[in-house]
GROMACS .gro file of C-alpha atoms in nm:
model
  280
    1UNK     CA    1   0.618   1.002   1.571
    2UNK     CA    2   0.556   0.732   1.312
    3UNK     CA    3   0.299   0.455   1.316
    4UNK     CA    4   0.540   0.187   1.200
    5UNK     CA    5   0.363  -0.089   1.008
    6UNK     CA    6   0.465  -0.415   0.841
    7UNK     CA    7   0.300  -0.630   0.577
    8UNK     CA    8   0.177  -0.957   0.724
    9UNK     CA    9   0.311  -1.158   0.432
   10UNK     CA   10   0.665  -1.031   0.493
   11UNK     CA   11   0.667  -1.271   0.791
   12UNK     CA   12   0.732  -1.629   0.682
   13UNK     CA   13   0.604  -1.944   0.849
   14UNK     CA   14   0.271  -1.786   0.942
   15UNK     CA   15  -0.036  -2.005   0.904
   16UNK     CA   16  -0.281  -1.873   1.163
   17UNK     CA   17  -0.394  -1.540   1.302
   18UNK     CA   18  -0.240  -1.637   1.636
   19UNK     CA   19   0.100  -1.690   1.474
   20UNK     CA   20   0.071  -1.363   1.284
   21UNK     CA   21  -0.012  -1.176   1.604
   22UNK     CA   22   0.280  -1.326   1.793
   23UNK     CA   23   0.538  -1.282   1.517
   24UNK     CA   24   0.433  -0.922   1.453
   25UNK     CA   25   0.460  -0.834   1.821
   26UNK     CA   26   0.799  -1.006   1.838
   27UNK     CA   27   0.931  -0.757   1.582
   28UNK     CA   28   0.841  -0.467   1.809
   29UNK     CA   29   0.566  -0.360   1.568
   30UNK     CA   30   0.195  -0.327   1.647
   31UNK     CA   31   0.031  -0.234   1.316
   32UNK     CA   32  -0.024  -0.447   1.005
   33UNK     CA   33  -0.102  -0.401   0.643
   34UNK     CA   34  -0.288  -0.728   0.593
   35UNK     CA   35  -0.339  -0.912   0.264
   36UNK     CA   36  -0.560  -1.203   0.368
   37UNK     CA   37  -0.483  -1.425   0.071
   38UNK     CA   38  -0.108  -1.378   0.104
   39UNK     CA   39  -0.086  -1.425   0.481
   40UNK     CA   40  -0.331  -1.716   0.499
   41UNK     CA   41  -0.301  -1.932   0.187
   42UNK     CA   42  -0.576  -2.171   0.292
   43UNK     CA   43  -0.830  -1.902   0.378
   44UNK     CA   44  -1.101  -1.820   0.128
   45UNK     CA   45  -1.091  -1.441   0.115
   46UNK     CA   46  -1.288  -1.385  -0.205
   47UNK     CA   47  -1.581  -1.145  -0.226
   48UNK     CA   48  -1.830  -1.417  -0.138
   49UNK     CA   49  -1.632  -1.529   0.167
   50UNK     CA   50  -1.521  -1.213   0.346
   51UNK     CA   51  -1.761  -1.125   0.627
   52UNK     CA   52  -1.796  -0.936   0.954
   53UNK     CA   53  -1.733  -1.248   1.161
   54UNK     CA   54  -1.401  -1.305   0.987
   55UNK     CA   55  -1.305  -0.946   1.055
   56UNK     CA   56  -1.407  -0.970   1.420
   57UNK     CA   57  -1.206  -1.291   1.465
   58UNK     CA   58  -0.892  -1.141   1.307
   59UNK     CA   59  -0.923  -0.821   1.505
   60UNK     CA   60  -0.986  -1.000   1.836
   61UNK     CA   61  -0.701  -1.248   1.785
   62UNK     CA   62  -0.445  -0.984   1.687
   63UNK     CA   63  -0.542  -0.762   1.979
   64UNK     CA   64  -0.432  -1.038   2.218
   65UNK     CA   65  -0.078  -0.935   2.121
   66UNK     CA   66  -0.165  -0.563   2.093
   67UNK     CA   67  -0.151  -0.581   1.713
   68UNK     CA   68  -0.392  -0.382   1.496
   69UNK     CA   69  -0.481  -0.390   1.127
   70UNK     CA   70  -0.426  -0.041   0.992
   71UNK     CA   71  -0.458  -0.120   0.621
   72UNK     CA   72  -0.648  -0.402   0.453
   73UNK     CA   73  -0.497  -0.496   0.117
   74UNK     CA   74  -0.716  -0.577  -0.180
   75UNK     CA   75  -0.479  -0.536  -0.474
   76UNK     CA   76  -0.671  -0.590  -0.797
   77UNK     CA   77  -0.636  -0.514  -1.166
   78UNK     CA   78  -0.905  -0.249  -1.153
   79UNK     CA   79  -0.892  -0.182  -1.529
   80UNK     CA   80  -0.884  -0.546  -1.640
   81UNK     CA   81  -0.976  -0.553  -2.013
   82UNK     CA   82  -1.234  -0.830  -1.967
   83UNK     CA   83  -1.533  -0.638  -1.834
   84UNK     CA   84  -1.683  -0.942  -1.662
   85UNK     CA   85  -1.357  -1.013  -1.480
   86UNK     CA   86  -1.323  -0.644  -1.395
   87UNK     CA   87  -1.672  -0.639  -1.247
   88UNK     CA   88  -1.590  -0.935  -1.022
   89UNK     CA   89  -1.271  -0.765  -0.904
   90UNK     CA   90  -1.452  -0.441  -0.829
   91UNK     CA   91  -1.722  -0.626  -0.639
   92UNK     CA   92  -1.449  -0.792  -0.433
   93UNK     CA   93  -1.299  -0.455  -0.346
   94UNK     CA   94  -1.641  -0.319  -0.254
   95UNK     CA   95  -1.698  -0.615  -0.023
   96UNK     CA   96  -1.363  -0.540   0.142
   97UNK     CA   97  -1.475  -0.181   0.192
   98UNK     CA   98  -1.800  -0.304   0.344
   99UNK     CA   99  -1.632  -0.526   0.604
  100UNK     CA  100  -1.302  -0.344   0.664
  101UNK     CA  101  -1.436  -0.180   0.979
  102UNK     CA  102  -1.490  -0.520   1.140
  103UNK     CA  103  -1.118  -0.590   1.088
  104UNK     CA  104  -1.036  -0.257   1.254
  105UNK     CA  105  -0.884  -0.118   0.935
  106UNK     CA  106  -0.884   0.249   0.837
  107UNK     CA  107  -0.793   0.200   0.469
  108UNK     CA  108  -0.847  -0.055   0.192
  109UNK     CA  109  -0.552  -0.044  -0.048
  110UNK     CA  110  -0.492  -0.118  -0.415
  111UNK     CA  111  -0.281  -0.018  -0.715
  112UNK     CA  112  -0.434   0.099  -1.043
  113UNK     CA  113  -0.374  -0.208  -1.256
  114UNK     CA  114  -0.294  -0.266  -1.621
  115UNK     CA  115  -0.473  -0.256  -1.956
  116UNK     CA  116  -0.368  -0.620  -2.008
  117UNK     CA  117  -0.501  -0.914  -1.803
  118UNK     CA  118  -0.162  -0.969  -1.640
  119UNK     CA  119   0.010  -0.685  -1.458
  120UNK     CA  120   0.315  -0.596  -1.666
  121UNK     CA  121   0.496  -0.303  -1.821
  122UNK     CA  122   0.326  -0.148  -2.122
  123UNK     CA  123   0.325   0.208  -2.251
  124UNK     CA  124  -0.048   0.164  -2.316
  125UNK     CA  125  -0.092   0.223  -1.942
  126UNK     CA  126   0.032   0.579  -1.993
  127UNK     CA  127  -0.242   0.690  -2.231
  128UNK     CA  128  -0.520   0.931  -2.146
  129UNK     CA  129  -0.766   0.651  -2.219
  130UNK     CA  130  -0.612   0.425  -1.953
  131UNK     CA  131  -0.609   0.714  -1.706
  132UNK     CA  132  -0.973   0.799  -1.775
  133UNK     CA  133  -1.072   0.435  -1.726
  134UNK     CA  134  -0.889   0.429  -1.393
  135UNK     CA  135  -1.060   0.751  -1.286
  136UNK     CA  136  -1.403   0.607  -1.366
  137UNK     CA  137  -1.331   0.293  -1.164
  138UNK     CA  138  -1.176   0.480  -0.871
  139UNK     CA  139  -1.476   0.713  -0.859
  140UNK     CA  140  -1.700   0.407  -0.825
  141UNK     CA  141  -1.485   0.259  -0.548
  142UNK     CA  142  -1.467   0.589  -0.363
  143UNK     CA  143  -1.845   0.617  -0.379
  144UNK     CA  144  -1.858   0.277  -0.208
  145UNK     CA  145  -1.600   0.403   0.042
  146UNK     CA  146  -1.830   0.694   0.125
  147UNK     CA  147  -2.117   0.451   0.175
  148UNK     CA  148  -1.919   0.230   0.414
  149UNK     CA  149  -1.717   0.511   0.577
  150UNK     CA  150  -1.386   0.365   0.458
  151UNK     CA  151  -1.090   0.530   0.282
  152UNK     CA  152  -0.986   0.391  -0.058
  153UNK     CA  153  -0.605   0.393  -0.063
  154UNK     CA  154  -0.466   0.426  -0.417
  155UNK     CA  155  -0.098   0.342  -0.469
  156UNK     CA  156   0.062   0.500  -0.778
  157UNK     CA  157   0.342   0.326  -0.967
  158UNK     CA  158   0.556   0.387  -1.273
  159UNK     CA  159   0.403   0.100  -1.469
  160UNK     CA  160   0.041   0.190  -1.392
  161UNK     CA  161  -0.213   0.444  -1.524
  162UNK     CA  162  -0.145   0.663  -1.218
  163UNK     CA  163   0.229   0.674  -1.281
  164UNK     CA  164   0.349   1.016  -1.164
  165UNK     CA  165   0.284   1.291  -0.913
  166UNK     CA  166   0.119   1.490  -1.191
  167UNK     CA  167  -0.124   1.205  -1.262
  168UNK     CA  168  -0.200   1.182  -0.889
  169UNK     CA  169  -0.293   1.551  -0.887
  170UNK     CA  170  -0.518   1.495  -1.188
  171UNK     CA  171  -0.683   1.201  -1.013
  172UNK     CA  172  -0.747   1.405  -0.699
  173UNK     CA  173  -0.901   1.683  -0.908
  174UNK     CA  174  -1.122   1.433  -1.093
  175UNK     CA  175  -1.235   1.241  -0.782
  176UNK     CA  176  -1.319   1.502  -0.523
  177UNK     CA  177  -1.381   1.305  -0.204
  178UNK     CA  178  -1.246   1.283   0.147
  179UNK     CA  179  -1.257   0.906   0.102
  180UNK     CA  180  -0.984   0.905  -0.164
  181UNK     CA  181  -0.641   0.851  -0.008
  182UNK     CA  182  -0.298   0.815  -0.166
  183UNK     CA  183  -0.050   0.549  -0.053
  184UNK     CA  184   0.288   0.693  -0.144
  185UNK     CA  185   0.559   0.441  -0.232
  186UNK     CA  186   0.849   0.656  -0.355
  187UNK     CA  187   1.039   0.351  -0.479
  188UNK     CA  188   0.748   0.273  -0.712
  189UNK     CA  189   0.788   0.616  -0.870
  190UNK     CA  190   1.162   0.624  -0.935
  191UNK     CA  191   1.385   0.476  -1.204
  192UNK     CA  192   1.756   0.419  -1.248
  193UNK     CA  193   1.768   0.769  -1.398
  194UNK     CA  194   1.623   0.966  -1.108
  195UNK     CA  195   1.656   0.752  -0.793
  196UNK     CA  196   1.891   1.010  -0.641
  197UNK     CA  197   1.596   1.252  -0.627
  198UNK     CA  198   1.392   1.025  -0.400
  199UNK     CA  199   1.378   1.271  -0.108
  200UNK     CA  200   1.278   1.556  -0.338
  201UNK     CA  201   1.002   1.333  -0.479
  202UNK     CA  202   0.861   1.278  -0.130
  203UNK     CA  203   0.884   1.649  -0.056
  204UNK     CA  204   0.704   1.731  -0.380
  205UNK     CA  205   0.432   1.478  -0.303
  206UNK     CA  206   0.364   1.630   0.037
  207UNK     CA  207   0.371   1.980  -0.107
  208UNK     CA  208   0.132   1.887  -0.390
  209UNK     CA  209  -0.121   1.659  -0.218
  210UNK     CA  210  -0.002   1.598   0.135
  211UNK     CA  211  -0.355   1.617   0.276
  212UNK     CA  212  -0.443   1.307   0.069
  213UNK     CA  213  -0.146   1.091   0.171
  214UNK     CA  214  -0.284   0.821   0.403
  215UNK     CA  215   0.024   0.596   0.421
  216UNK     CA  216   0.384   0.575   0.298
  217UNK     CA  217   0.566   0.258   0.196
  218UNK     CA  218   0.935   0.234   0.280
  219UNK     CA  219   1.093   0.001   0.025
  220UNK     CA  220   1.472   0.014   0.017
  221UNK     CA  221   1.641  -0.068  -0.312
  222UNK     CA  222   1.958  -0.111  -0.512
  223UNK     CA  223   2.013  -0.039  -0.882
  224UNK     CA  224   2.129  -0.328  -1.098
  225UNK     CA  225   2.141  -0.322  -1.478
  226UNK     CA  226   1.926  -0.010  -1.477
  227UNK     CA  227   1.660  -0.186  -1.269
  228UNK     CA  228   1.529  -0.091  -0.923
  229UNK     CA  229   1.565  -0.403  -0.705
  230UNK     CA  230   1.397  -0.410  -0.359
  231UNK     CA  231   1.611  -0.505  -0.057
  232UNK     CA  232   1.575  -0.502   0.321
  233UNK     CA  233   1.564  -0.156   0.475
  234UNK     CA  234   1.914  -0.034   0.552
  235UNK     CA  235   2.079  -0.251   0.287
  236UNK     CA  236   2.018  -0.027  -0.012
  237UNK     CA  237   2.024   0.327  -0.147
  238UNK     CA  238   1.707   0.471   0.006
  239UNK     CA  239   1.773   0.778   0.218
  240UNK     CA  240   1.518   0.654   0.469
  241UNK     CA  241   1.646   0.876   0.751
  242UNK     CA  242   1.555   1.195   0.567
  243UNK     CA  243   1.229   1.048   0.440
  244UNK     CA  244   1.101   0.936   0.781
  245UNK     CA  245   1.195   1.268   0.939
  246UNK     CA  246   1.004   1.445   0.664
  247UNK     CA  247   0.700   1.221   0.718
  248UNK     CA  248   0.707   1.272   1.095
  249UNK     CA  249   0.722   1.648   1.045
  250UNK     CA  250   0.448   1.664   0.784
  251UNK     CA  251   0.208   1.397   0.916
  252UNK     CA  252   0.282   1.270   1.267
  253UNK     CA  253   0.182   0.907   1.332
  254UNK     CA  254   0.113   0.837   0.966
  255UNK     CA  255   0.113   0.469   0.869
  256UNK     CA  256   0.470   0.400   0.751
  257UNK     CA  257   0.482   0.052   0.604
  258UNK     CA  258   0.800  -0.152   0.569
  259UNK     CA  259   0.777  -0.332   0.235
  260UNK     CA  260   1.003  -0.617   0.115
  261UNK     CA  261   1.184  -0.612   0.451
  262UNK     CA  262   1.134  -0.964   0.578
  263UNK     CA  263   1.156  -1.172   0.897
  264UNK     CA  264   1.468  -1.100   1.106
  265UNK     CA  265   1.551  -0.801   0.890
  266UNK     CA  266   1.236  -0.634   1.029
  267UNK     CA  267   1.383  -0.612   1.379
  268UNK     CA  268   1.701  -0.460   1.237
  269UNK     CA  269   1.495  -0.210   1.038
  270UNK     CA  270   1.294  -0.114   1.347
  271UNK     CA  271   1.621  -0.048   1.534
  272UNK     CA  272   1.752   0.164   1.244
  273UNK     CA  273   1.435   0.370   1.245
  274UNK     CA  274   1.437   0.404   1.625
  275UNK     CA  275   1.793   0.530   1.603
  276UNK     CA  276   1.688   0.781   1.336
  277UNK     CA  277   1.366   0.903   1.489
  278UNK     CA  278   1.112   0.813   1.751
  279UNK     CA  279   0.781   0.659   1.655
  280UNK     CA  280   0.460   0.567   1.834
   0.00000   0.00000   0.00000
């Protein structure tokens, strides 16, 4: 009872939509989180280029292998300190919202960025000012989502302005809209100090704002030198069996996205998940 999903750019050697469709289907998976610029390096996917015809072509080509785009990625630094650059990034996201339906997507996804031009760790992301800036921007994007009937999927992370479950609750209170969704990546919200509480974190998230969770990322990990290092699913410390059972119980057929599990390891991960729980 999971809608198992993979990221298109976790498949290597893909250059065309036809290859992406075939390789996705070969993994035994039928739903994608698609980042156009990462899957198709030569494709212009900027705000000025994305269009309904592109979406129709991608959707039609993928459907030949019974593959669907569940989530369209448009990861931007939404609080970029250069206001002109920020405006261009926000316009890009709004264009993605406008045309996401033509791709067949239900969600357009992003993280909440950084107060510096490059995405990196800084405690300045944890200030009320950074949070308030993110809220203002997300409110604008959600308004566009309402206009185009498309969910804005916000992914919290430790190094971002929306860095905790508490901040997510504050965001939801500040942006009251059915078009605000939360993409929960528990590995993005743990550290070397609390990684053993990963299942409790997922439980708390569902208890606190489960109605807003529109997708979950499954990113297995190991801990090295007090750092969380992503690995293929089943090769690390993630208690994925308990997490997927919890998801299936709380939100049947939710998008559950394998992240940083690549190529042949995807088939192994699918088998591990099938052995743990059934999915559709």
